[in-house]
């Protein structure tokens, strides 16, 4: 991306951050923008209601044959580590089919996460994923839970958070009954998590994706999240109750493609209760999975 193009994206990051009263660090953000060919990627912004004073910015549709964590370390935008979190993506690429990657950074804190997308027509068995040498042992220890709810052969993506040393395993194409209120209640009971609110049950019933969060430091699943499509972020406040900062963000966040702002609204349950995450797409690359899903066959990027 040219400096002019990066300045435009940085201006959009500043605009989105300002909606949350967050001031981006140019020293953190600019080297990350400079490291990627951003005309070819999907760009998304994400805000959470769980105590963050940052705005997450996400790039996806990165090439499958590149290790985005190793690449980020080589560019000086991520730190190397001898913890298993640093070799997990190597294990994934060596043992599991991959279609693309994504990265996540905070506009204040810098590089945070990678995502690895698995083939939609070849969703992976968790037993294979759990056997990876660097995977947290907690995944193998909870295989019965995933099998009980029809998720054990539906793994679609693996996310790795390097500063937090956590892993997300994502699921698509799961049975309809997995979304049902009685099933969601049972899942949370099995995980030792609080009783779900009515809003969580309503959102879970519409979920297109589910993911769980694990760590190397505990045998328990730390968190479960249900993701729903948002066809128009500006209309979201009229459908469900939002915190004022999230509502302001939803109504005003910038985007570069025709039509309304598209995105995802996620509800997560953890030991402390529930919280919500709104992800909006700023840029949709032509031919990307996100463009096909959100804008339809004719959708193209900007």
PDB file of C-alpha atoms in Angstrom:
ATOM      1  CA  UNK A   1       0.000   0.000   0.000  1.00  0.00           C
ATOM      2  CA  UNK A   2       1.293   3.474  -0.850  1.00  0.00           C
ATOM      3  CA  UNK A   3       1.908   6.045   1.867  1.00  0.00           C
ATOM      4  CA  UNK A   4      -1.197   7.860   0.620  1.00  0.00           C
ATOM      5  CA  UNK A   5      -3.276   4.709   0.996  1.00  0.00           C
ATOM      6  CA  UNK A   6      -1.847   4.037   4.434  1.00  0.00           C
ATOM      7  CA  UNK A   7      -2.583   7.610   5.484  1.00  0.00           C
ATOM      8  CA  UNK A   8      -6.198   7.060   4.425  1.00  0.00           C
ATOM      9  CA  UNK A   9      -6.432   3.869   6.466  1.00  0.00           C
ATOM     10  CA  UNK A  10      -4.699   5.497   9.425  1.00  0.00           C
ATOM     11  CA  UNK A  11      -7.203   8.369   9.226  1.00  0.00           C
ATOM     12  CA  UNK A  12     -10.042   5.807   9.340  1.00  0.00           C
ATOM     13  CA  UNK A  13      -8.398   4.168  12.384  1.00  0.00           C
ATOM     14  CA  UNK A  14      -8.197   7.577  14.068  1.00  0.00           C
ATOM     15  CA  UNK A  15     -11.858   8.231  13.249  1.00  0.00           C
ATOM     16  CA  UNK A  16     -12.998   4.852  14.596  1.00  0.00           C
ATOM     17  CA  UNK A  17     -10.806   5.221  17.685  1.00  0.00           C
ATOM     18  CA  UNK A  18     -12.168   8.678  18.381  1.00  0.00           C
ATOM     19  CA  UNK A  19     -15.673   7.245  18.668  1.00  0.00           C
ATOM     20  CA  UNK A  20     -14.384   5.354  21.720  1.00  0.00           C
ATOM     21  CA  UNK A  21     -12.236   8.214  23.062  1.00  0.00           C
ATOM     22  CA  UNK A  22      -9.153   6.137  22.273  1.00  0.00           C
ATOM     23  CA  UNK A  23      -5.992   7.766  20.880  1.00  0.00           C
ATOM     24  CA  UNK A  24      -4.060   5.418  18.558  1.00  0.00           C
ATOM     25  CA  UNK A  25      -0.293   5.157  18.847  1.00  0.00           C
ATOM     26  CA  UNK A  26       1.184   5.992  15.454  1.00  0.00           C
ATOM     27  CA  UNK A  27       4.454   4.389  16.581  1.00  0.00           C
ATOM     28  CA  UNK A  28       2.571   1.103  17.093  1.00  0.00           C
ATOM     29  CA  UNK A  29       0.167   1.288  14.151  1.00  0.00           C
ATOM     30  CA  UNK A  30       2.284   2.640  11.289  1.00  0.00           C
ATOM     31  CA  UNK A  31       4.894  -0.183  11.261  1.00  0.00           C
ATOM     32  CA  UNK A  32       2.015  -2.712  11.154  1.00  0.00           C
ATOM     33  CA  UNK A  33       0.327  -0.931   8.250  1.00  0.00           C
ATOM     34  CA  UNK A  34       3.669  -0.792   6.454  1.00  0.00           C
ATOM     35  CA  UNK A  35       4.216  -4.547   6.812  1.00  0.00           C
ATOM     36  CA  UNK A  36       1.211  -5.725   4.764  1.00  0.00           C
ATOM     37  CA  UNK A  37      -0.190  -5.335   1.240  1.00  0.00           C
ATOM     38  CA  UNK A  38      -3.381  -3.832   2.519  1.00  0.00           C
ATOM     39  CA  UNK A  39      -5.162  -3.391  -0.810  1.00  0.00           C
ATOM     40  CA  UNK A  40      -5.567  -7.177  -0.883  1.00  0.00           C
ATOM     41  CA  UNK A  41      -6.841  -7.787   2.637  1.00  0.00           C
ATOM     42  CA  UNK A  42     -10.041  -7.436   4.625  1.00  0.00           C
ATOM     43  CA  UNK A  43      -9.867  -4.763   7.335  1.00  0.00           C
ATOM     44  CA  UNK A  44     -12.167  -4.846  10.359  1.00  0.00           C
ATOM     45  CA  UNK A  45     -12.526  -2.894  13.596  1.00  0.00           C
ATOM     46  CA  UNK A  46     -13.670  -4.448  16.872  1.00  0.00           C
ATOM     47  CA  UNK A  47     -14.827  -2.968  20.154  1.00  0.00           C
ATOM     48  CA  UNK A  48     -15.609  -4.886  23.355  1.00  0.00           C
ATOM     49  CA  UNK A  49     -17.648  -4.050  26.433  1.00  0.00           C
ATOM     50  CA  UNK A  50     -15.192  -5.827  28.734  1.00  0.00           C
ATOM     51  CA  UNK A  51     -13.054  -3.030  30.094  1.00  0.00           C
ATOM     52  CA  UNK A  52     -10.749  -2.407  27.120  1.00  0.00           C
ATOM     53  CA  UNK A  53      -9.261   1.016  26.437  1.00  0.00           C
ATOM     54  CA  UNK A  54      -8.153  -0.006  22.977  1.00  0.00           C
ATOM     55  CA  UNK A  55      -9.619  -0.547  19.520  1.00  0.00           C
ATOM     56  CA  UNK A  56      -8.781  -3.791  17.766  1.00  0.00           C
ATOM     57  CA  UNK A  57      -7.948  -3.620  14.068  1.00  0.00           C
ATOM     58  CA  UNK A  58      -7.936  -6.842  12.066  1.00  0.00           C
ATOM     59  CA  UNK A  59      -6.503  -7.888   8.709  1.00  0.00           C
ATOM     60  CA  UNK A  60      -7.616 -11.140   7.103  1.00  0.00           C
ATOM     61  CA  UNK A  61      -7.184 -12.896   3.746  1.00  0.00           C
ATOM     62  CA  UNK A  62      -3.397 -13.137   4.208  1.00  0.00           C
ATOM     63  CA  UNK A  63      -1.689 -15.943   2.205  1.00  0.00           C
ATOM     64  CA  UNK A  64      -1.894 -19.493   3.576  1.00  0.00           C
ATOM     65  CA  UNK A  65       1.806 -20.234   3.017  1.00  0.00           C
ATOM     66  CA  UNK A  66       3.043 -17.401   5.270  1.00  0.00           C
ATOM     67  CA  UNK A  67       3.293 -17.732   9.058  1.00  0.00           C
ATOM     68  CA  UNK A  68       1.931 -14.325  10.132  1.00  0.00           C
ATOM     69  CA  UNK A  69       3.411 -14.560  13.628  1.00  0.00           C
ATOM     70  CA  UNK A  70       6.918 -15.371  12.354  1.00  0.00           C
ATOM     71  CA  UNK A  71       6.508 -12.643   9.747  1.00  0.00           C
ATOM     72  CA  UNK A  72       5.491 -10.118  12.422  1.00  0.00           C
ATOM     73  CA  UNK A  73       8.507 -11.072  14.563  1.00  0.00           C
ATOM     74  CA  UNK A  74      10.804 -10.634  11.544  1.00  0.00           C
ATOM     75  CA  UNK A  75       9.371  -7.157  10.974  1.00  0.00           C
ATOM     76  CA  UNK A  76       9.831  -6.159  14.598  1.00  0.00           C
ATOM     77  CA  UNK A  77       6.104  -5.724  15.271  1.00  0.00           C
ATOM     78  CA  UNK A  78       5.717  -8.808  17.508  1.00  0.00           C
ATOM     79  CA  UNK A  79       7.919 -10.260  20.230  1.00  0.00           C
ATOM     80  CA  UNK A  80       9.527 -13.694  20.016  1.00  0.00           C
ATOM     81  CA  UNK A  81       8.837 -16.123  22.861  1.00  0.00           C
ATOM     82  CA  UNK A  82       9.913 -19.591  23.946  1.00  0.00           C
ATOM     83  CA  UNK A  83       6.428 -20.325  25.317  1.00  0.00           C
ATOM     84  CA  UNK A  84       4.418 -22.951  23.341  1.00  0.00           C
ATOM     85  CA  UNK A  85       2.225 -20.114  22.049  1.00  0.00           C
ATOM     86  CA  UNK A  86       5.168 -19.170  19.823  1.00  0.00           C
ATOM     87  CA  UNK A  87       5.318 -22.549  18.024  1.00  0.00           C
ATOM     88  CA  UNK A  88       1.613 -23.425  17.850  1.00  0.00           C
ATOM     89  CA  UNK A  89       1.100 -21.844  14.438  1.00  0.00           C
ATOM     90  CA  UNK A  90       4.109 -23.791  13.100  1.00  0.00           C
ATOM     91  CA  UNK A  91       2.400 -26.994  14.267  1.00  0.00           C
ATOM     92  CA  UNK A  92      -0.902 -25.972  12.685  1.00  0.00           C
ATOM     93  CA  UNK A  93       0.698 -25.271   9.307  1.00  0.00           C
ATOM     94  CA  UNK A  94       2.666 -28.533   9.385  1.00  0.00           C
ATOM     95  CA  UNK A  95      -0.300 -30.768  10.206  1.00  0.00           C
ATOM     96  CA  UNK A  96      -3.599 -29.158   9.183  1.00  0.00           C
ATOM     97  CA  UNK A  97      -4.863 -27.780   5.835  1.00  0.00           C
ATOM     98  CA  UNK A  98      -4.922 -23.966   5.813  1.00  0.00           C
ATOM     99  CA  UNK A  99      -6.661 -21.557   3.420  1.00  0.00           C
ATOM    100  CA  UNK A 100      -5.672 -18.114   4.796  1.00  0.00           C
ATOM    101  CA  UNK A 101      -4.602 -16.180   7.884  1.00  0.00           C
ATOM    102  CA  UNK A 102      -5.467 -13.005   9.710  1.00  0.00           C
ATOM    103  CA  UNK A 103      -3.786 -10.769  12.278  1.00  0.00           C
ATOM    104  CA  UNK A 104      -5.121  -8.537  15.039  1.00  0.00           C
ATOM    105  CA  UNK A 105      -3.540  -5.523  16.688  1.00  0.00           C
ATOM    106  CA  UNK A 106      -4.618  -2.910  19.189  1.00  0.00           C
ATOM    107  CA  UNK A 107      -4.227   0.667  18.033  1.00  0.00           C
ATOM    108  CA  UNK A 108      -2.696   1.420  21.451  1.00  0.00           C
ATOM    109  CA  UNK A 109      -0.999  -1.859  22.425  1.00  0.00           C
ATOM    110  CA  UNK A 110       0.124  -3.185  19.034  1.00  0.00           C
ATOM    111  CA  UNK A 111       0.296  -6.731  17.621  1.00  0.00           C
ATOM    112  CA  UNK A 112      -1.832  -9.296  19.492  1.00  0.00           C
ATOM    113  CA  UNK A 113      -3.266 -12.251  17.570  1.00  0.00           C
ATOM    114  CA  UNK A 114      -3.277 -14.468  14.534  1.00  0.00           C
ATOM    115  CA  UNK A 115      -6.137 -16.434  12.994  1.00  0.00           C
ATOM    116  CA  UNK A 116      -5.754 -19.411  10.730  1.00  0.00           C
ATOM    117  CA  UNK A 117      -8.696 -20.291   8.478  1.00  0.00           C
ATOM    118  CA  UNK A 118      -9.310 -23.970   7.710  1.00  0.00           C
ATOM    119  CA  UNK A 119     -11.116 -25.213   4.568  1.00  0.00           C
ATOM    120  CA  UNK A 120     -14.873 -24.732   4.712  1.00  0.00           C
ATOM    121  CA  UNK A 121     -15.352 -28.002   2.835  1.00  0.00           C
ATOM    122  CA  UNK A 122     -12.964 -29.864   5.143  1.00  0.00           C
ATOM    123  CA  UNK A 123     -13.754 -28.791   8.700  1.00  0.00           C
ATOM    124  CA  UNK A 124     -11.296 -30.421  11.064  1.00  0.00           C
ATOM    125  CA  UNK A 125     -11.744 -32.993  13.804  1.00  0.00           C
ATOM    126  CA  UNK A 126     -10.764 -31.617  17.196  1.00  0.00           C
ATOM    127  CA  UNK A 127      -8.981 -34.833  18.098  1.00  0.00           C
ATOM    128  CA  UNK A 128      -6.459 -34.048  15.346  1.00  0.00           C
ATOM    129  CA  UNK A 129      -6.143 -30.414  16.412  1.00  0.00           C
ATOM    130  CA  UNK A 130      -5.767 -31.358  20.084  1.00  0.00           C
ATOM    131  CA  UNK A 131      -2.855 -33.669  19.212  1.00  0.00           C
ATOM    132  CA  UNK A 132      -0.668 -30.812  17.949  1.00  0.00           C
ATOM    133  CA  UNK A 133       2.498 -30.679  20.114  1.00  0.00           C
ATOM    134  CA  UNK A 134       2.103 -27.038  21.177  1.00  0.00           C
ATOM    135  CA  UNK A 135      -1.691 -27.049  21.659  1.00  0.00           C
ATOM    136  CA  UNK A 136      -2.879 -26.409  25.232  1.00  0.00           C
ATOM    137  CA  UNK A 137      -3.578 -29.791  26.893  1.00  0.00           C
ATOM    138  CA  UNK A 138      -6.955 -28.404  27.973  1.00  0.00           C
ATOM    139  CA  UNK A 139      -8.309 -28.947  24.453  1.00  0.00           C
ATOM    140  CA  UNK A 140      -7.708 -32.714  24.617  1.00  0.00           C
ATOM    141  CA  UNK A 141      -9.071 -32.794  28.164  1.00  0.00           C
ATOM    142  CA  UNK A 142     -12.395 -31.322  26.985  1.00  0.00           C
ATOM    143  CA  UNK A 143     -13.022 -33.370  23.818  1.00  0.00           C
ATOM    144  CA  UNK A 144     -16.058 -34.999  25.446  1.00  0.00           C
ATOM    145  CA  UNK A 145     -17.675 -31.577  25.872  1.00  0.00           C
ATOM    146  CA  UNK A 146     -17.269 -30.711  22.195  1.00  0.00           C
ATOM    147  CA  UNK A 147     -18.558 -34.122  21.080  1.00  0.00           C
ATOM    148  CA  UNK A 148     -21.610 -33.813  23.344  1.00  0.00           C
ATOM    149  CA  UNK A 149     -22.717 -30.674  21.493  1.00  0.00           C
ATOM    150  CA  UNK A 150     -21.852 -31.668  17.920  1.00  0.00           C
ATOM    151  CA  UNK A 151     -18.740 -29.505  17.615  1.00  0.00           C
ATOM    152  CA  UNK A 152     -15.991 -32.136  17.587  1.00  0.00           C
ATOM    153  CA  UNK A 153     -15.702 -32.283  13.766  1.00  0.00           C
ATOM    154  CA  UNK A 154     -16.631 -28.681  12.941  1.00  0.00           C
ATOM    155  CA  UNK A 155     -13.376 -26.771  13.604  1.00  0.00           C
ATOM    156  CA  UNK A 156     -13.138 -23.924  11.084  1.00  0.00           C
ATOM    157  CA  UNK A 157     -10.461 -21.605  12.472  1.00  0.00           C
ATOM    158  CA  UNK A 158      -7.776 -21.369  15.150  1.00  0.00           C
ATOM    159  CA  UNK A 159      -6.933 -18.069  16.840  1.00  0.00           C
ATOM    160  CA  UNK A 160      -3.801 -17.447  18.897  1.00  0.00           C
ATOM    161  CA  UNK A 161      -3.436 -14.503  21.310  1.00  0.00           C
ATOM    162  CA  UNK A 162       0.267 -14.038  21.993  1.00  0.00           C
ATOM    163  CA  UNK A 163       0.315 -11.549  24.921  1.00  0.00           C
ATOM    164  CA  UNK A 164      -2.553 -13.363  26.709  1.00  0.00           C
ATOM    165  CA  UNK A 165      -1.252 -16.836  25.788  1.00  0.00           C
ATOM    166  CA  UNK A 166      -4.701 -18.123  24.927  1.00  0.00           C
ATOM    167  CA  UNK A 167      -6.139 -20.066  22.002  1.00  0.00           C
ATOM    168  CA  UNK A 168      -9.563 -19.830  20.370  1.00  0.00           C
ATOM    169  CA  UNK A 169     -11.055 -22.762  18.473  1.00  0.00           C
ATOM    170  CA  UNK A 170     -13.905 -21.775  16.136  1.00  0.00           C
ATOM    171  CA  UNK A 171     -16.811 -23.827  14.806  1.00  0.00           C
ATOM    172  CA  UNK A 172     -19.147 -23.530  11.815  1.00  0.00           C
ATOM    173  CA  UNK A 173     -21.896 -25.709  10.329  1.00  0.00           C
ATOM    174  CA  UNK A 174     -22.851 -27.126  13.715  1.00  0.00           C
ATOM    175  CA  UNK A 175     -26.287 -28.710  14.373  1.00  0.00           C
ATOM    176  CA  UNK A 176     -29.225 -26.313  14.719  1.00  0.00           C
ATOM    177  CA  UNK A 177     -30.003 -27.680  18.173  1.00  0.00           C
ATOM    178  CA  UNK A 178     -26.648 -26.359  19.405  1.00  0.00           C
ATOM    179  CA  UNK A 179     -28.174 -22.868  19.224  1.00  0.00           C
ATOM    180  CA  UNK A 180     -31.322 -23.770  21.195  1.00  0.00           C
ATOM    181  CA  UNK A 181     -31.792 -22.057  24.577  1.00  0.00           C
ATOM    182  CA  UNK A 182     -31.915 -25.339  26.514  1.00  0.00           C
ATOM    183  CA  UNK A 183     -28.666 -26.453  24.832  1.00  0.00           C
ATOM    184  CA  UNK A 184     -26.916 -23.155  25.549  1.00  0.00           C
ATOM    185  CA  UNK A 185     -27.954 -23.384  29.190  1.00  0.00           C
ATOM    186  CA  UNK A 186     -26.605 -26.948  29.364  1.00  0.00           C
ATOM    187  CA  UNK A 187     -23.309 -25.938  27.744  1.00  0.00           C
ATOM    188  CA  UNK A 188     -22.749 -23.146  30.229  1.00  0.00           C
ATOM    189  CA  UNK A 189     -23.625 -25.426  33.163  1.00  0.00           C
ATOM    190  CA  UNK A 190     -21.117 -28.002  31.907  1.00  0.00           C
ATOM    191  CA  UNK A 191     -18.446 -25.305  31.751  1.00  0.00           C
ATOM    192  CA  UNK A 192     -19.247 -23.962  35.221  1.00  0.00           C
ATOM    193  CA  UNK A 193     -20.272 -20.591  33.754  1.00  0.00           C
ATOM    194  CA  UNK A 194     -23.107 -18.304  34.918  1.00  0.00           C
ATOM    195  CA  UNK A 195     -26.719 -18.791  33.817  1.00  0.00           C
ATOM    196  CA  UNK A 196     -27.192 -17.008  30.454  1.00  0.00           C
ATOM    197  CA  UNK A 197     -29.251 -13.841  30.131  1.00  0.00           C
ATOM    198  CA  UNK A 198     -32.236 -13.670  27.791  1.00  0.00           C
ATOM    199  CA  UNK A 199     -30.225 -11.441  25.458  1.00  0.00           C
ATOM    200  CA  UNK A 200     -27.480 -14.056  25.267  1.00  0.00           C
ATOM    201  CA  UNK A 201     -30.020 -16.789  24.508  1.00  0.00           C
ATOM    202  CA  UNK A 202     -31.602 -14.631  21.781  1.00  0.00           C
ATOM    203  CA  UNK A 203     -28.247 -13.919  20.137  1.00  0.00           C
ATOM    204  CA  UNK A 204     -27.061 -17.520  20.475  1.00  0.00           C
ATOM    205  CA  UNK A 205     -30.191 -18.707  18.686  1.00  0.00           C
ATOM    206  CA  UNK A 206     -29.081 -16.649  15.647  1.00  0.00           C
ATOM    207  CA  UNK A 207     -25.403 -17.632  15.855  1.00  0.00           C
ATOM    208  CA  UNK A 208     -23.510 -18.482  12.679  1.00  0.00           C
ATOM    209  CA  UNK A 209     -20.352 -19.337  14.627  1.00  0.00           C
ATOM    210  CA  UNK A 210     -19.273 -20.521  18.066  1.00  0.00           C
ATOM    211  CA  UNK A 211     -15.827 -20.397  19.605  1.00  0.00           C
ATOM    212  CA  UNK A 212     -14.199 -21.340  22.871  1.00  0.00           C
ATOM    213  CA  UNK A 213     -11.099 -19.963  24.576  1.00  0.00           C
ATOM    214  CA  UNK A 214      -8.428 -22.112  26.243  1.00  0.00           C
ATOM    215  CA  UNK A 215      -5.125 -21.576  28.000  1.00  0.00           C
ATOM    216  CA  UNK A 216      -2.024 -23.578  28.872  1.00  0.00           C
ATOM    217  CA  UNK A 217      -2.476 -22.722  32.556  1.00  0.00           C
ATOM    218  CA  UNK A 218      -5.863 -24.326  33.286  1.00  0.00           C
ATOM    219  CA  UNK A 219      -7.658 -27.559  32.324  1.00  0.00           C
ATOM    220  CA  UNK A 220     -10.942 -25.671  31.941  1.00  0.00           C
ATOM    221  CA  UNK A 221     -12.489 -23.986  28.902  1.00  0.00           C
ATOM    222  CA  UNK A 222     -12.234 -20.322  29.863  1.00  0.00           C
ATOM    223  CA  UNK A 223     -14.914 -18.772  27.680  1.00  0.00           C
ATOM    224  CA  UNK A 224     -17.565 -19.563  25.078  1.00  0.00           C
ATOM    225  CA  UNK A 225     -18.700 -17.041  22.470  1.00  0.00           C
ATOM    226  CA  UNK A 226     -21.612 -16.988  20.023  1.00  0.00           C
ATOM    227  CA  UNK A 227     -21.235 -14.883  16.849  1.00  0.00           C
ATOM    228  CA  UNK A 228     -24.173 -13.418  14.888  1.00  0.00           C
ATOM    229  CA  UNK A 229     -24.164 -11.584  11.555  1.00  0.00           C
ATOM    230  CA  UNK A 230     -24.869  -7.849  11.529  1.00  0.00           C
ATOM    231  CA  UNK A 231     -26.213  -6.793   8.091  1.00  0.00           C
ATOM    232  CA  UNK A 232     -26.426  -3.120   9.120  1.00  0.00           C
ATOM    233  CA  UNK A 233     -24.471  -1.871  12.123  1.00  0.00           C
ATOM    234  CA  UNK A 234     -26.459   1.371  12.277  1.00  0.00           C
ATOM    235  CA  UNK A 235     -29.661  -0.634  12.768  1.00  0.00           C
ATOM    236  CA  UNK A 236     -28.194  -2.737  15.583  1.00  0.00           C
ATOM    237  CA  UNK A 237     -29.047  -0.299  18.426  1.00  0.00           C
ATOM    238  CA  UNK A 238     -32.723  -0.583  17.471  1.00  0.00           C
ATOM    239  CA  UNK A 239     -32.627  -4.367  17.800  1.00  0.00           C
ATOM    240  CA  UNK A 240     -30.782  -4.867  21.083  1.00  0.00           C
ATOM    241  CA  UNK A 241     -29.613  -2.809  24.041  1.00  0.00           C
ATOM    242  CA  UNK A 242     -26.039  -1.544  23.620  1.00  0.00           C
ATOM    243  CA  UNK A 243     -23.682   0.308  25.905  1.00  0.00           C
ATOM    244  CA  UNK A 244     -23.510   4.014  24.910  1.00  0.00           C
ATOM    245  CA  UNK A 245     -19.946   3.768  23.598  1.00  0.00           C
ATOM    246  CA  UNK A 246     -20.768   0.714  21.466  1.00  0.00           C
ATOM    247  CA  UNK A 247     -23.945   2.355  20.159  1.00  0.00           C
ATOM    248  CA  UNK A 248     -21.993   5.468  19.145  1.00  0.00           C
ATOM    249  CA  UNK A 249     -19.425   3.255  17.431  1.00  0.00           C
ATOM    250  CA  UNK A 250     -22.106   1.247  15.583  1.00  0.00           C
ATOM    251  CA  UNK A 251     -23.855   4.345  14.283  1.00  0.00           C
ATOM    252  CA  UNK A 252     -20.732   6.148  13.054  1.00  0.00           C
ATOM    253  CA  UNK A 253     -17.900   3.691  12.270  1.00  0.00           C
ATOM    254  CA  UNK A 254     -16.426   4.311   8.775  1.00  0.00           C
ATOM    255  CA  UNK A 255     -16.404   1.818   5.899  1.00  0.00           C
ATOM    256  CA  UNK A 256     -15.299   1.855   2.250  1.00  0.00           C
ATOM    257  CA  UNK A 257     -17.756  -0.422   0.361  1.00  0.00           C
ATOM    258  CA  UNK A 258     -21.293   0.306  -0.932  1.00  0.00           C
ATOM    259  CA  UNK A 259     -24.293  -0.085   1.342  1.00  0.00           C
ATOM    260  CA  UNK A 260     -24.529  -0.357   5.118  1.00  0.00           C
ATOM    261  CA  UNK A 261     -21.733  -1.307   7.512  1.00  0.00           C
ATOM    262  CA  UNK A 262     -21.541  -5.104   7.796  1.00  0.00           C
ATOM    263  CA  UNK A 263     -20.197  -6.985  10.767  1.00  0.00           C
ATOM    264  CA  UNK A 264     -20.539  -9.500  13.572  1.00  0.00           C
ATOM    265  CA  UNK A 265     -21.965  -9.120  17.072  1.00  0.00           C
ATOM    266  CA  UNK A 266     -20.608 -11.600  19.588  1.00  0.00           C
ATOM    267  CA  UNK A 267     -21.817 -12.476  23.072  1.00  0.00           C
ATOM    268  CA  UNK A 268     -19.327 -14.197  25.391  1.00  0.00           C
ATOM    269  CA  UNK A 269     -19.768 -15.994  28.695  1.00  0.00           C
ATOM    270  CA  UNK A 270     -16.904 -16.314  31.188  1.00  0.00           C
ATOM    271  CA  UNK A 271     -16.571 -16.807  34.944  1.00  0.00           C
ATOM    272  CA  UNK A 272     -17.290 -13.127  35.577  1.00  0.00           C
ATOM    273  CA  UNK A 273     -20.525 -13.016  33.551  1.00  0.00           C
ATOM    274  CA  UNK A 274     -21.238 -11.861  29.991  1.00  0.00           C
ATOM    275  CA  UNK A 275     -19.843  -9.268  27.652  1.00  0.00           C
ATOM    276  CA  UNK A 276     -20.284  -8.275  24.017  1.00  0.00           C
ATOM    277  CA  UNK A 277     -18.043  -7.592  21.025  1.00  0.00           C
ATOM    278  CA  UNK A 278     -18.981  -5.684  17.885  1.00  0.00           C
ATOM    279  CA  UNK A 279     -16.811  -6.241  14.809  1.00  0.00           C
ATOM    280  CA  UNK A 280     -17.428  -4.052  11.758  1.00  0.00           C
ATOM    281  CA  UNK A 281     -15.832  -4.438   8.345  1.00  0.00           C
ATOM    282  CA  UNK A 282     -14.050  -1.347   7.083  1.00  0.00           C
ATOM    283  CA  UNK A 283     -12.706  -2.858   3.841  1.00  0.00           C
ATOM    284  CA  UNK A 284     -13.784  -6.022   2.019  1.00  0.00           C
ATOM    285  CA  UNK A 285     -11.280  -7.489  -0.440  1.00  0.00           C
ATOM    286  CA  UNK A 286     -12.668  -8.781  -3.722  1.00  0.00           C
ATOM    287  CA  UNK A 287     -13.220 -12.547  -3.664  1.00  0.00           C
ATOM    288  CA  UNK A 288     -12.606 -12.877   0.079  1.00  0.00           C
ATOM    289  CA  UNK A 289     -14.779 -15.133   2.212  1.00  0.00           C
ATOM    290  CA  UNK A 290     -16.078 -12.107   4.104  1.00  0.00           C
ATOM    291  CA  UNK A 291     -17.108 -10.317   0.897  1.00  0.00           C
ATOM    292  CA  UNK A 292     -18.927 -13.411  -0.403  1.00  0.00           C
ATOM    293  CA  UNK A 293     -20.760 -14.011   2.866  1.00  0.00           C
ATOM    294  CA  UNK A 294     -21.646 -10.411   3.675  1.00  0.00           C
ATOM    295  CA  UNK A 295     -22.209  -8.848   0.260  1.00  0.00           C
ATOM    296  CA  UNK A 296     -23.228 -11.900  -1.745  1.00  0.00           C
ATOM    297  CA  UNK A 297     -21.742 -13.297  -5.003  1.00  0.00           C
ATOM    298  CA  UNK A 298     -21.520  -9.839  -6.542  1.00  0.00           C
ATOM    299  CA  UNK A 299     -19.729  -8.353  -3.538  1.00  0.00           C
ATOM    300  CA  UNK A 300     -16.350  -6.835  -4.164  1.00  0.00           C
ATOM    301  CA  UNK A 301     -13.771  -5.073  -2.093  1.00  0.00           C
ATOM    302  CA  UNK A 302     -12.603  -1.542  -2.171  1.00  0.00           C
TER     303      UNK A 302
END
